[in-house]
Coordinates of N, CA and C and ligand atoms in Angstrom, one line a residue:
M294 N -24.6 41.1 -10.6 CA -24.2 41.0 -12.0 C -23.8 39.5 -12.2
T295 N -24.3 39.0 -13.3 CA -24.0 37.6 -13.7 C -22.7 37.7 -14.5
Q296 N -21.8 36.8 -14.2 CA -20.6 36.7 -15.0 C -20.5 35.2 -15.5
R297 N -20.1 35.1 -16.7 CA -19.9 33.7 -17.3 C -18.5 33.2 -17.0
H298 N -18.4 31.9 -16.8 CA -17.1 31.3 -16.4 C -16.8 30.1 -17.3
L299 N -15.5 30.0 -17.6 CA -14.9 28.8 -18.1 C -14.0 28.1 -17.1
L300 N -14.3 26.8 -16.8 CA -13.4 26.1 -16.0 C -12.6 25.1 -16.9
F301 N -11.3 25.4 -17.0 CA -10.4 24.5 -17.8 C -9.7 23.6 -16.9
L302 N -9.7 22.3 -17.2 CA -8.9 21.3 -16.5 C -7.9 20.7 -17.5
V303 N -6.6 20.9 -17.3 CA -5.6 20.3 -18.1 C -5.1 19.1 -17.4
D304 N -5.4 17.9 -17.9 CA -5.2 16.6 -17.1 C -3.7 16.4 -16.9
G305 N -3.2 16.3 -15.7 CA -1.9 16.0 -15.4 C -0.8 17.1 -15.5
M306 N -1.3 18.4 -15.6 CA -0.4 19.5 -15.8 C 0.3 19.8 -14.5
R307 N 1.6 19.6 -14.4 CA 2.4 19.9 -13.3 C 2.8 21.4 -13.3
P308 N 2.8 22.0 -12.1 CA 3.2 23.5 -12.1 C 4.6 23.7 -12.7
D309 N 5.5 22.9 -12.5 CA 6.9 23.1 -13.1 C 6.9 22.8 -14.6
G310 N 5.9 22.0 -15.0 CA 5.8 21.8 -16.4 C 5.2 23.1 -17.1
L311 N 4.3 23.7 -16.4 CA 3.7 24.9 -16.9 C 4.8 26.0 -16.9
Q312 N 5.7 26.0 -15.9 CA 6.8 27.0 -15.9 C 7.8 26.8 -17.0
Q313 N 8.0 25.5 -17.3 CA 9.0 25.2 -18.3 C 8.5 25.4 -19.8
A314 N 7.2 25.2 -20.0 CA 6.6 25.3 -21.3 C 6.5 26.7 -21.7
R315 N 6.5 27.0 -23.0 CA 6.2 28.3 -23.5 C 4.6 28.5 -23.6
T316 N 4.1 29.2 -22.6 CA 2.7 29.3 -22.5 C 2.2 30.8 -22.4
P317 N 2.3 31.5 -23.5 CA 2.0 33.0 -23.5 C 0.6 33.3 -23.0
V318 N -0.3 32.4 -23.3 CA -1.7 32.7 -22.9 C -1.9 32.6 -21.4
M319 N -1.4 31.5 -20.8 CA -1.5 31.3 -19.3 C -0.6 32.3 -18.6
D320 N 0.5 32.7 -19.2 CA 1.4 33.7 -18.6 C 0.6 35.0 -18.5
Q321 N -0.1 35.4 -19.5 CA -0.8 36.6 -19.5 C -1.9 36.6 -18.5
L322 N -2.6 35.4 -18.4 CA -3.8 35.3 -17.5 C -3.2 35.4 -16.0
M323 N -2.0 34.8 -15.8 CA -1.4 34.9 -14.5 C -1.0 36.4 -14.2
A324 N -0.5 37.1 -15.2 CA 0.0 38.4 -15.0 C -1.1 39.4 -14.6
T325 N -2.3 39.1 -15.1 CA -3.4 40.0 -14.8 C -4.5 39.5 -13.9
G326 N -4.4 38.2 -13.6 CA -5.3 37.5 -12.7 C -4.7 37.2 -11.3
A327 N -4.9 36.0 -10.8 CA -4.3 35.6 -9.6 C -4.0 34.1 -9.8
W328 N -2.9 33.6 -9.0 CA -2.5 32.3 -9.4 C -1.7 31.7 -8.2
T329 N -1.6 30.4 -8.2 CA -0.7 29.6 -7.4 C -0.1 28.5 -8.1
L330 N 1.2 28.2 -7.9 CA 1.8 27.0 -8.5 C 2.0 25.9 -7.4
D331 N 1.3 26.1 -6.3 CA 1.5 25.2 -5.1 C 0.1 24.8 -4.5
A332 N -0.9 24.6 -5.4 CA -2.2 24.1 -4.9 C -2.0 22.6 -4.8
R333 N -2.9 22.0 -4.0 CA -2.8 20.5 -3.7 C -4.1 19.8 -4.2
T334 N -3.8 18.6 -4.8 CA -4.9 17.7 -5.1 C -5.1 16.8 -3.9
V335 N -5.9 15.7 -4.2 CA -6.3 14.8 -3.1 C -5.7 13.4 -3.4
M336 N -5.7 12.6 -2.4 CA -5.3 11.2 -2.6 C -6.5 10.3 -2.7
P337 N -6.5 9.3 -3.6 CA -5.4 9.0 -4.6 C -5.3 10.0 -5.7
S338 N -4.1 10.4 -6.1 CA -3.9 11.4 -7.2 C -4.1 10.7 -8.5
V339 N -5.4 10.4 -8.7 CA -5.9 9.6 -9.9 C -7.0 10.4 -10.5
T340 N -7.2 10.4 -11.8 CA -8.0 11.3 -12.5 C -9.5 11.4 -12.0
L341 N -10.2 10.3 -12.0 CA -11.6 10.4 -11.7 C -11.8 10.7 -10.2
P342 N -11.1 10.1 -9.2 CA -11.2 10.6 -7.8 C -10.9 12.1 -7.7
C343 N -9.9 12.6 -8.3 CA -9.5 14.0 -8.2 C -10.6 14.9 -8.8
I344 N -11.0 14.6 -10.0 CA -12.0 15.5 -10.6 C -13.4 15.4 -9.9
M345 N -13.7 14.2 -9.4 CA -14.9 14.1 -8.5 C -14.7 15.0 -7.3
S346 N -13.5 15.0 -6.7 CA -13.3 15.8 -5.5 C -13.4 17.3 -5.9
L347 N -12.9 17.7 -7.1 CA -13.1 19.1 -7.5 C -14.5 19.5 -7.6
F348 N -15.3 18.6 -8.2 CA -16.8 19.0 -8.4 C -17.6 18.7 -7.2
Q349 N -17.2 17.8 -6.3 CA -18.0 17.5 -5.1 C -17.5 18.3 -3.9
S350 N -16.3 18.9 -4.0 CA -15.7 19.6 -2.9 C -15.6 18.7 -1.7
R351 N -15.3 17.4 -1.9 CA -15.2 16.4 -0.8 C -14.1 15.5 -1.2
S352 N -13.4 14.9 -0.2 CA -12.3 14.0 -0.5 C -12.8 12.7 -1.0
P353 N -12.0 11.9 -1.7 CA -12.4 10.6 -2.2 C -13.0 9.7 -1.1
D354 N -12.5 9.7 0.1 CA -13.0 8.8 1.1 C -14.5 9.2 1.5
R355 N -14.9 10.4 1.2 CA -16.3 10.8 1.4 C -17.2 10.6 0.2
H356 N -16.7 10.9 -1.0 CA -17.6 10.7 -2.2 C -17.5 9.3 -2.7
G357 N -16.4 8.5 -2.3 CA -16.4 7.1 -2.6 C -15.8 6.7 -3.9
V358 N -15.4 7.7 -4.8 CA -14.8 7.3 -6.1 C -13.3 7.3 -5.8
T359 N -12.7 6.1 -5.8 CA -11.3 6.0 -5.4 C -10.5 5.4 -6.6
T360 N -11.1 5.1 -7.7 CA -10.4 4.6 -8.9 C -11.1 5.3 -10.1
N361 N -10.6 5.0 -11.3 CA -11.2 5.6 -12.5 C -12.5 4.9 -12.9
T362 N -13.1 4.0 -12.0 CA -14.4 3.4 -12.2 C -15.4 4.1 -11.3
F363 N -16.4 4.7 -11.9 CA -17.4 5.5 -11.1 C -18.3 4.6 -10.2
V364 N -18.5 5.0 -9.0 CA -19.5 4.4 -8.1 C -20.3 5.6 -7.5
G365 N -21.6 5.5 -7.5 CA -22.4 6.7 -7.1 C -22.9 6.7 -5.7
D366 N -22.5 5.8 -4.9 CA -23.1 5.7 -3.6 C -22.9 6.9 -2.7
G367 N -21.7 7.6 -2.8 CA -21.4 8.7 -1.9 C -21.6 10.1 -2.6
I368 N -22.2 10.1 -3.8 CA -22.3 11.3 -4.6 C -23.5 12.2 -4.0
E369 N -23.2 13.4 -3.8 CA -24.2 14.4 -3.4 C -24.2 15.6 -4.4
A370 N -25.0 16.6 -4.1 CA -25.0 17.8 -5.0 C -23.6 18.4 -5.0
G371 N -23.1 18.4 -6.3 CA -21.8 19.0 -6.5 C -21.9 20.3 -7.2
L372 N -20.8 20.8 -7.8 CA -20.8 22.1 -8.5 C -21.9 22.3 -9.5
I373 N -22.0 21.3 -10.4 CA -23.0 21.4 -11.5 C -24.4 21.4 -10.9
E374 N -24.7 20.5 -10.0 CA -26.1 20.5 -9.5 C -26.5 21.8 -8.7
V375 N -25.5 22.2 -7.9 CA -25.7 23.4 -7.1 C -25.9 24.7 -7.9
M376 N -25.1 24.8 -9.0 CA -25.3 25.9 -9.9 C -26.6 25.8 -10.6
A377 N -27.0 24.6 -11.1 CA -28.3 24.4 -11.8 C -29.4 24.7 -10.9
A378 N -29.4 24.3 -9.7 CA -30.5 24.5 -8.7 C -30.7 26.0 -8.4
A379 N -29.6 26.8 -8.6 CA -29.7 28.2 -8.3 C -30.1 29.0 -9.6
G380 N -30.4 28.2 -10.6 CA -30.8 28.9 -11.9 C -29.8 29.2 -12.9
H381 N -28.5 28.7 -12.7 CA -27.4 29.0 -13.6 C -27.2 27.8 -14.5
S382 N -27.0 28.2 -15.8 CA -26.8 27.1 -16.8 C -25.4 26.6 -16.8
V383 N -25.2 25.3 -17.0 CA -23.9 24.7 -17.0 C -23.8 23.8 -18.2
S384 N -22.7 23.8 -18.9 CA -22.4 22.9 -20.0 C -21.0 22.2 -19.8
S385 N -20.8 21.0 -20.3 CA -19.6 20.3 -20.0 C -19.1 19.7 -21.4
F386 N -17.8 19.9 -21.6 CA -17.1 19.4 -22.8 C -15.9 18.6 -22.4
Y387 N -15.7 17.4 -22.9 CA -14.6 16.6 -22.4 C -14.3 15.5 -23.5
N388 N -13.0 15.1 -23.4 CA -12.6 14.0 -24.3 C -12.0 12.8 -23.5
W389 N -12.6 12.6 -22.3 CA -12.4 11.3 -21.5 C -13.8 10.9 -21.0
E390 N -14.2 9.7 -21.5 CA -15.7 9.4 -21.4 C -16.1 9.2 -19.9
Q391 N -15.2 8.9 -19.0 CA -15.6 8.7 -17.6 C -16.3 10.0 -17.0
L392 N -16.0 11.1 -17.6 CA -16.5 12.4 -17.1 C -18.0 12.6 -17.3
R393 N -18.6 11.7 -18.0 CA -20.1 11.8 -18.1 C -20.7 11.6 -16.7
D394 N -20.0 11.0 -15.8 CA -20.6 10.8 -14.4 C -20.3 12.0 -13.5
L395 N -19.8 13.1 -14.0 CA -19.5 14.2 -13.1 C -20.8 14.8 -12.5
S396 N -21.9 14.7 -13.2 CA -23.2 15.3 -12.6 C -24.3 14.3 -12.9
R397 N -25.3 14.5 -12.1 CA -26.5 13.6 -12.2 C -27.5 14.1 -13.2
P398 N -28.3 13.2 -13.8 CA -29.2 13.7 -14.8 C -30.1 14.8 -14.4
G399 N -30.3 15.8 -15.3 CA -31.2 16.9 -15.1 C -30.5 18.2 -14.8
A400 N -29.1 18.2 -14.7 CA -28.4 19.4 -14.3 C -27.8 20.1 -15.4
L401 N -27.3 19.4 -16.5 CA -26.6 20.1 -17.6 C -27.4 20.6 -18.7
R402 N -27.0 21.7 -19.2 CA -27.7 22.3 -20.4 C -27.2 21.5 -21.7
T403 N -25.9 21.4 -21.7 CA -25.2 20.7 -22.9 C -24.1 19.8 -22.4
A404 N -23.9 18.6 -23.0 CA -22.7 17.8 -22.7 C -22.2 17.4 -24.1
L405 N -20.9 17.5 -24.2 CA -20.3 17.0 -25.5 C -19.1 16.2 -25.1
Y406 N -19.1 14.9 -25.6 CA -17.9 14.0 -25.4 C -17.4 13.7 -26.8
L407 N -16.1 14.0 -27.0 CA -15.4 13.6 -28.2 C -14.4 12.6 -27.9
N408 N -14.4 11.5 -28.6 CA -13.4 10.4 -28.3 C -12.1 10.7 -29.1
N409 N -11.4 11.8 -28.6 CA -10.2 12.2 -29.3 C -9.1 12.6 -28.3
G410 N -9.2 12.1 -27.0 CA -8.2 12.5 -26.0 C -6.8 12.0 -26.3
H411 N -6.7 11.0 -27.1 CA -5.3 10.5 -27.3 C -4.6 11.2 -28.5
G412 N -5.1 12.3 -28.9 CA -4.2 13.0 -29.9 C -4.7 12.9 -31.3
P413 N -3.7 12.8 -32.3 CA -2.3 12.9 -32.1 C -1.8 14.3 -31.8
E414 N -0.7 14.4 -30.9 CA -0.1 15.6 -30.6 C -1.0 16.7 -30.1
G415 N -2.1 16.3 -29.4 CA -3.0 17.2 -28.8 C -4.0 17.8 -29.8
Q416 N -4.1 17.2 -31.0 CA -5.0 17.7 -32.0 C -6.5 17.6 -31.5
G417 N -6.7 16.5 -30.7 CA -8.0 16.2 -30.1 C -8.4 17.3 -29.2
D418 N -7.4 17.8 -28.4 CA -7.8 18.9 -27.4 C -8.2 20.1 -28.1
L419 N -7.5 20.4 -29.3 CA -7.9 21.6 -30.1 C -9.3 21.4 -30.7
E420 N -9.5 20.2 -31.2 CA -10.9 20.0 -31.8 C -12.0 20.1 -30.7
L421 N -11.7 19.6 -29.6 CA -12.7 19.7 -28.5 C -12.9 21.1 -28.1
T422 N -11.8 21.9 -28.0 CA -12.0 23.3 -27.6 C -12.8 24.0 -28.6
Q423 N -12.5 23.8 -29.9 CA -13.2 24.5 -31.0 C -14.7 24.1 -30.9
A424 N -15.0 22.8 -30.7 CA -16.4 22.4 -30.6 C -17.1 23.1 -29.4
A425 N -16.4 23.2 -28.3 CA -17.0 23.9 -27.2 C -17.2 25.3 -27.4
V426 N -16.2 26.0 -28.1 CA -16.3 27.4 -28.4 C -17.5 27.6 -29.3
D427 N -17.7 26.8 -30.4 CA -18.8 26.9 -31.3 C -20.1 26.8 -30.5
A428 N -20.2 25.8 -29.7 CA -21.4 25.6 -28.9 C -21.7 26.8 -28.0
L429 N -20.7 27.3 -27.3 CA -20.9 28.4 -26.4 C -21.2 29.7 -27.1
R430 N -20.7 29.9 -28.3 CA -21.1 31.1 -29.1 C -22.6 31.0 -29.5
R431 N -23.1 29.8 -29.8 CA -24.5 29.7 -30.1 C -25.4 29.8 -28.9
D432 N -24.8 29.2 -27.8 CA -25.7 29.0 -26.6 C -24.8 29.4 -25.4
P433 N -24.6 30.6 -25.0 CA -23.8 31.0 -23.9 C -24.4 30.4 -22.6
V434 N -23.5 30.0 -21.7 CA -24.0 29.5 -20.4 C -23.3 30.2 -19.2
D435 N -23.7 30.0 -18.0 CA -23.1 30.7 -16.9 C -21.8 30.0 -16.5
L436 N -21.7 28.7 -16.7 CA -20.5 27.9 -16.3 C -20.3 26.8 -17.4
A437 N -19.1 26.9 -18.0 CA -18.7 25.8 -18.9 C -17.5 25.1 -18.4
F438 N -17.5 23.8 -18.4 CA -16.3 23.0 -18.1 C -15.7 22.4 -19.3
I439 N -14.4 22.7 -19.5 CA -13.7 22.1 -20.7 C -12.5 21.3 -20.1
Y440 N -12.5 20.0 -20.5 CA -11.5 19.1 -20.0 C -10.6 18.7 -21.2
L441 N -9.3 18.9 -21.0 CA -8.3 18.6 -22.0 C -7.4 17.4 -21.6
G442 N -7.5 16.3 -22.3 CA -6.9 15.1 -21.8 C -5.5 14.7 -22.3
Y443 N -5.0 15.4 -23.3 CA -3.8 14.9 -24.0 C -2.6 15.1 -23.2
T444 N -2.5 16.1 -22.3 CA -1.3 16.3 -21.5 C -1.0 15.0 -20.6
D445 N -2.0 14.4 -20.1 CA -1.9 13.2 -19.3 C -1.4 12.0 -20.2
V446 N -2.0 11.9 -21.4 CA -1.6 10.9 -22.3 C -0.1 11.0 -22.6
A447 N 0.3 12.2 -22.9 CA 1.7 12.4 -23.2 C 2.6 12.1 -22.0
G448 N 2.2 12.3 -20.8 CA 2.9 12.0 -19.6 C 3.1 10.5 -19.5
H449 N 2.0 9.7 -19.7 CA 2.0 8.3 -19.6 C 2.8 7.7 -20.8
D450 N 2.7 8.2 -21.9 CA 3.4 7.7 -23.1 C 4.9 8.0 -23.1
H451 N 5.3 9.2 -22.7 CA 6.6 9.7 -22.9 C 7.3 10.1 -21.6
G452 N 6.6 10.2 -20.5 CA 7.1 10.6 -19.2 C 6.8 12.1 -18.9
W453 N 6.5 12.3 -17.6 CA 6.2 13.7 -17.1 C 7.5 14.5 -17.3
M454 N 7.4 15.7 -17.8 CA 8.5 16.6 -18.0 C 9.3 16.3 -19.3
S455 N 8.9 15.2 -20.0 CA 9.5 14.9 -21.3 C 9.2 16.0 -22.3
A456 N 9.9 16.0 -23.4 CA 9.6 17.0 -24.4 C 8.2 16.9 -25.0
P457 N 7.7 15.7 -25.3 CA 6.3 15.7 -25.8 C 5.3 16.1 -24.7
Y458 N 5.6 15.9 -23.4 CA 4.7 16.3 -22.4 C 4.7 17.8 -22.3
I459 N 5.8 18.5 -22.4 CA 5.9 19.9 -22.3 C 5.2 20.5 -23.6
A460 N 5.4 19.8 -24.7 CA 4.7 20.3 -25.9 C 3.1 20.2 -25.8
A461 N 2.7 19.2 -25.0 CA 1.2 19.0 -24.8 C 0.7 20.2 -23.9
I462 N 1.5 20.6 -23.0 CA 1.1 21.8 -22.2 C 1.0 23.0 -23.1
E463 N 2.0 23.1 -24.0 CA 2.0 24.3 -24.9 C 0.8 24.2 -25.8
N464 N 0.4 23.0 -26.2 CA -0.9 22.8 -27.0 C -2.1 23.2 -26.2
A465 N -2.1 22.8 -24.9 CA -3.2 23.2 -24.0 C -3.3 24.7 -23.9
D466 N -2.2 25.4 -23.9 CA -2.1 26.9 -23.8 C -2.8 27.4 -25.1
R467 N -2.5 26.8 -26.2 CA -3.1 27.3 -27.5 C -4.6 27.1 -27.4
C468 N -5.1 26.0 -26.8 CA -6.5 25.8 -26.6 C -7.2 26.9 -25.8
I469 N -6.5 27.2 -24.7 CA -7.1 28.2 -23.8 C -7.1 29.5 -24.5
G470 N -6.1 29.8 -25.4 CA -6.1 31.0 -26.2 C -7.2 31.1 -27.2
V471 N -7.5 30.0 -27.8 CA -8.7 29.9 -28.7 C -10.0 30.3 -28.0
A472 N -10.1 29.8 -26.8 CA -11.4 30.1 -26.0 C -11.4 31.5 -25.6
L473 N -10.2 32.0 -25.1 CA -10.1 33.4 -24.6 C -10.4 34.4 -25.7
E474 N -10.0 34.1 -26.9 CA -10.2 35.0 -28.0 C -11.7 35.0 -28.5
A475 N -12.2 33.8 -28.5 CA -13.6 33.6 -29.0 C -14.7 34.0 -28.0
L476 N -14.3 33.9 -26.7 CA -15.3 34.1 -25.6 C -14.7 35.1 -24.6
P477 N -14.5 36.4 -25.1 CA -13.8 37.3 -24.2 C -14.6 37.7 -22.9
D478 N -15.9 37.5 -22.9 CA -16.7 37.9 -21.8 C -16.7 36.8 -20.7
Y479 N -16.0 35.7 -20.8 CA -16.0 34.6 -19.8 C -14.8 34.8 -18.9
A480 N -15.0 34.8 -17.6 CA -13.9 34.7 -16.6 C -13.4 33.2 -16.7
M481 N -12.2 33.0 -16.2 CA -11.6 31.7 -16.3 C -11.0 31.2 -15.0
V482 N -11.1 29.9 -14.8 CA -10.3 29.2 -13.8 C -9.6 28.0 -14.5
I483 N -8.3 27.9 -14.4 CA -7.5 26.9 -15.0 C -6.8 26.1 -13.9
T484 N -6.9 24.8 -14.0 CA -6.2 23.9 -13.0 C -5.9 22.6 -13.6
A485 N -5.5 21.7 -12.8 CA -5.2 20.3 -13.2 C -5.7 19.4 -12.1
D486 N -5.9 18.1 -12.5 CA -6.4 17.1 -11.5 C -5.3 16.6 -10.6
H487 N -4.1 16.5 -11.2 CA -2.9 15.9 -10.5 C -1.7 16.2 -11.3
G488 N -0.5 15.9 -10.8 CA 0.7 16.0 -11.6 C 1.1 14.6 -12.1
G489 N 2.4 14.3 -11.9 CA 2.9 13.0 -12.3 C 4.4 12.9 -12.2
H490 N 4.9 11.7 -12.2 CA 6.4 11.5 -12.2 C 6.7 10.3 -13.0
E491 N 7.8 10.3 -13.7 CA 8.2 9.2 -14.6 C 7.0 9.0 -15.5
R492 N 6.4 7.8 -15.6 CA 5.3 7.7 -16.5 C 4.0 7.4 -15.8
A493 N 3.8 7.9 -14.5 CA 2.7 7.5 -13.7 C 2.3 8.6 -12.7
H494 N 1.2 8.4 -12.0 CA 0.8 9.3 -10.9 C -0.1 8.4 -10.0
G495 N -0.6 9.0 -8.9 CA -1.4 8.2 -8.0 C -0.9 8.2 -6.6
T496 N 0.4 8.6 -6.4 CA 1.0 8.6 -5.1 C 0.9 9.9 -4.4
D497 N 1.4 10.0 -3.2 CA 1.3 11.2 -2.4 C 2.6 12.0 -2.6
R498 N 3.5 11.6 -3.6 CA 4.7 12.4 -3.9 C 4.3 13.8 -4.3
D499 N 5.2 14.7 -4.0 CA 5.0 16.1 -4.3 C 4.7 16.3 -5.8
E500 N 5.4 15.6 -6.7 CA 5.2 15.8 -8.1 C 3.8 15.4 -8.6
D501 N 3.2 14.5 -7.9 CA 1.8 14.0 -8.2 C 0.8 14.9 -7.6
M502 N 1.1 15.5 -6.4 CA 0.1 16.2 -5.6 C -0.1 17.7 -5.9
R503 N 1.0 18.3 -6.4 CA 1.0 19.8 -6.7 C 0.3 20.1 -8.0
V504 N -0.6 21.0 -8.0 CA -1.2 21.5 -9.2 C -1.3 23.0 -9.3
P505 N -1.4 23.6 -10.5 CA -1.5 25.0 -10.6 C -3.0 25.4 -10.5
V506 N -3.3 26.6 -10.0 CA -4.6 27.2 -10.1 C -4.4 28.6 -10.6
I507 N -5.1 29.0 -11.7 CA -5.0 30.3 -12.3 C -6.5 30.8 -12.3
I508 N -6.7 32.0 -11.8 CA -8.0 32.7 -11.8 C -7.9 34.0 -12.6
H509 N -8.8 34.2 -13.5 CA -8.8 35.4 -14.3 C -10.2 36.0 -14.5
G510 N -10.3 37.3 -14.2 CA -11.6 37.9 -14.4 C -12.3 38.1 -13.1
H511 N -11.7 37.7 -11.9 CA -12.3 37.9 -10.6 C -12.3 39.3 -10.2
P512 N -13.3 39.8 -9.5 CA -13.3 41.2 -9.1 C -12.2 41.6 -8.1
T513 N -11.8 40.7 -7.3 CA -10.7 41.1 -6.3 C -9.4 40.3 -6.4
L514 N -9.5 39.0 -7.0 CA -8.3 38.2 -7.1 C -7.8 38.5 -8.5
N515 N -6.9 39.6 -8.6 CA -6.4 40.0 -9.8 C -5.1 40.8 -9.6
G516 N -4.6 41.4 -10.7 CA -3.4 42.2 -10.6 C -2.1 41.4 -10.5
G517 N -2.2 40.1 -10.9 CA -1.0 39.2 -10.9 C -0.6 38.7 -9.6
R518 N -1.6 38.8 -8.6 CA -1.2 38.4 -7.3 C -1.0 36.9 -7.1
Q519 N -0.1 36.5 -6.3 CA 0.1 35.1 -6.0 C -0.8 34.7 -4.8
L520 N -1.6 33.7 -5.0 CA -2.6 33.2 -4.0 C -1.8 32.6 -2.8
P521 N -2.1 33.0 -1.6 CA -1.4 32.4 -0.4 C -1.8 31.0 -0.2
A522 N -0.8 30.2 0.2 CA -1.1 28.8 0.5 C -1.9 28.7 1.8
P523 N -2.7 27.7 2.0 CA -2.9 26.5 1.2 C -4.1 26.7 0.3
V524 N -4.0 26.3 -1.0 CA -5.1 26.2 -1.9 C -5.3 24.8 -2.3
S525 N -6.5 24.3 -2.2 CA -6.8 22.9 -2.6 C -7.8 22.8 -3.8
I526 N -7.7 21.8 -4.5 CA -8.7 21.6 -5.6 C -10.2 21.6 -5.0
L527 N -10.3 21.2 -3.7 CA -11.6 21.3 -3.0 C -12.1 22.7 -2.9
D528 N -11.3 23.7 -3.1 CA -11.7 25.1 -3.0 C -12.3 25.7 -4.3
I529 N -12.1 24.9 -5.4 CA -12.5 25.5 -6.7 C -14.0 25.6 -6.8
A530 N -14.7 24.6 -6.5 CA -16.2 24.6 -6.6 C -16.8 25.7 -5.6
P531 N -16.3 25.8 -4.4 CA -16.8 26.9 -3.5 C -16.5 28.3 -4.1
T532 N -15.3 28.4 -4.7 CA -14.9 29.7 -5.3 C -15.9 30.1 -6.4
L533 N -16.2 29.1 -7.3 CA -17.1 29.4 -8.4 C -18.5 29.7 -8.0
V534 N -19.1 28.9 -7.0 CA -20.5 29.2 -6.6 C -20.5 30.5 -5.9
D535 N -19.5 30.8 -5.0 CA -19.5 32.1 -4.3 C -19.4 33.3 -5.3
W536 N -18.7 33.1 -6.3 CA -18.5 34.1 -7.4 C -19.9 34.5 -8.0
H537 N -20.7 33.5 -8.0 CA -22.1 33.7 -8.6 C -23.1 34.0 -7.5
G538 N -22.6 34.3 -6.3 CA -23.6 34.6 -5.2 C -24.4 33.5 -4.7
V539 N -24.0 32.3 -4.9 CA -24.7 31.1 -4.5 C -24.0 30.6 -3.2
P540 N -24.8 30.3 -2.1 CA -24.2 29.8 -0.9 C -23.5 28.5 -1.1
V541 N -22.4 28.4 -0.4 CA -21.6 27.1 -0.4 C -22.3 26.1 0.4
P542 N -22.6 24.9 -0.1 CA -23.3 23.9 0.7 C -22.4 23.5 1.9
E543 N -23.1 23.2 3.0 CA -22.4 22.9 4.3 C -21.6 21.7 4.2
H544 N -22.0 20.7 3.4 CA -21.3 19.4 3.3 C -20.0 19.5 2.5
W545 N -19.8 20.6 1.8 CA -18.6 20.8 1.0 C -17.4 21.0 2.0
M546 N -16.3 20.5 1.6 CA -15.1 20.6 2.5 C -14.2 21.8 2.2
G547 N -14.3 22.3 1.0 CA -13.5 23.5 0.5 C -14.1 24.8 0.9
H548 N -13.3 25.9 0.7 CA -13.8 27.2 1.0 C -13.4 28.1 -0.2
P549 N -14.2 29.2 -0.4 CA -13.8 30.1 -1.5 C -12.4 30.6 -1.3
I550 N -11.7 30.7 -2.4 CA -10.3 31.2 -2.4 C -10.3 32.7 -2.2
T551 N -9.5 33.1 -1.3 CA -9.4 34.6 -1.0 C -8.0 35.0 -1.3
G552 N -7.8 36.3 -1.3 CA -6.4 36.8 -1.6 C -5.5 36.8 -0.3
G553 N -6.0 36.3 0.8 CA -5.2 36.2 2.0 C -5.8 37.0 3.1
Ligands
ZN607 ZN1 -5.7 12.9 -14.8

């Protein structure tokens, strides 16, 4: 059975920020799906290295992207290429332009970049989500990646765990709700690339390294169960390809997430 998936990445969303914010949509997905508020990202806890690690299932020292400037020397087949090679369609929607380098030419069905990640007040994230939803209703795919950038912007501008940062998480929750309502037949994985502290991230401090992972629509990871530690962002790509019945490449470092 083919199942369609949405992978949401909320940039810089701390687990305790998610807990503090009013997030009825993610709360409901956690209550019926599976989740952890104690997953780990990789060092350096910086956006492009971390998202590359999510898609490549390899640490930055192996894929070679250690700053927000892309270098392609260490890039191998990642989530998008492996899915495409197995005959699955993948589309990508994002409002941070560096993410155009997440996959190599020839793998994506659709890519949409909107230069609106700076808001205001998360309006760009809502616009991007609506554009993604419109595209996916016209042209459903097996895996769609939706990246929401404003939470990180609010953290840098106002501080992690500040009122505007918490409001940005609540806005991301509304975005996920828009997608859930419009695309009810998609399973979901929701996570973050890193956390943050004060007005920055990038260190190995717990506030920077801990991220949430929420899985919804999985045949066995459900019922509101808490995923046992350790879960890494390196495990997300293996979980998604395994869910589609595609073998996990040997050079990937992560493993499909299981219930324990
Ligand atoms: Zn980030």
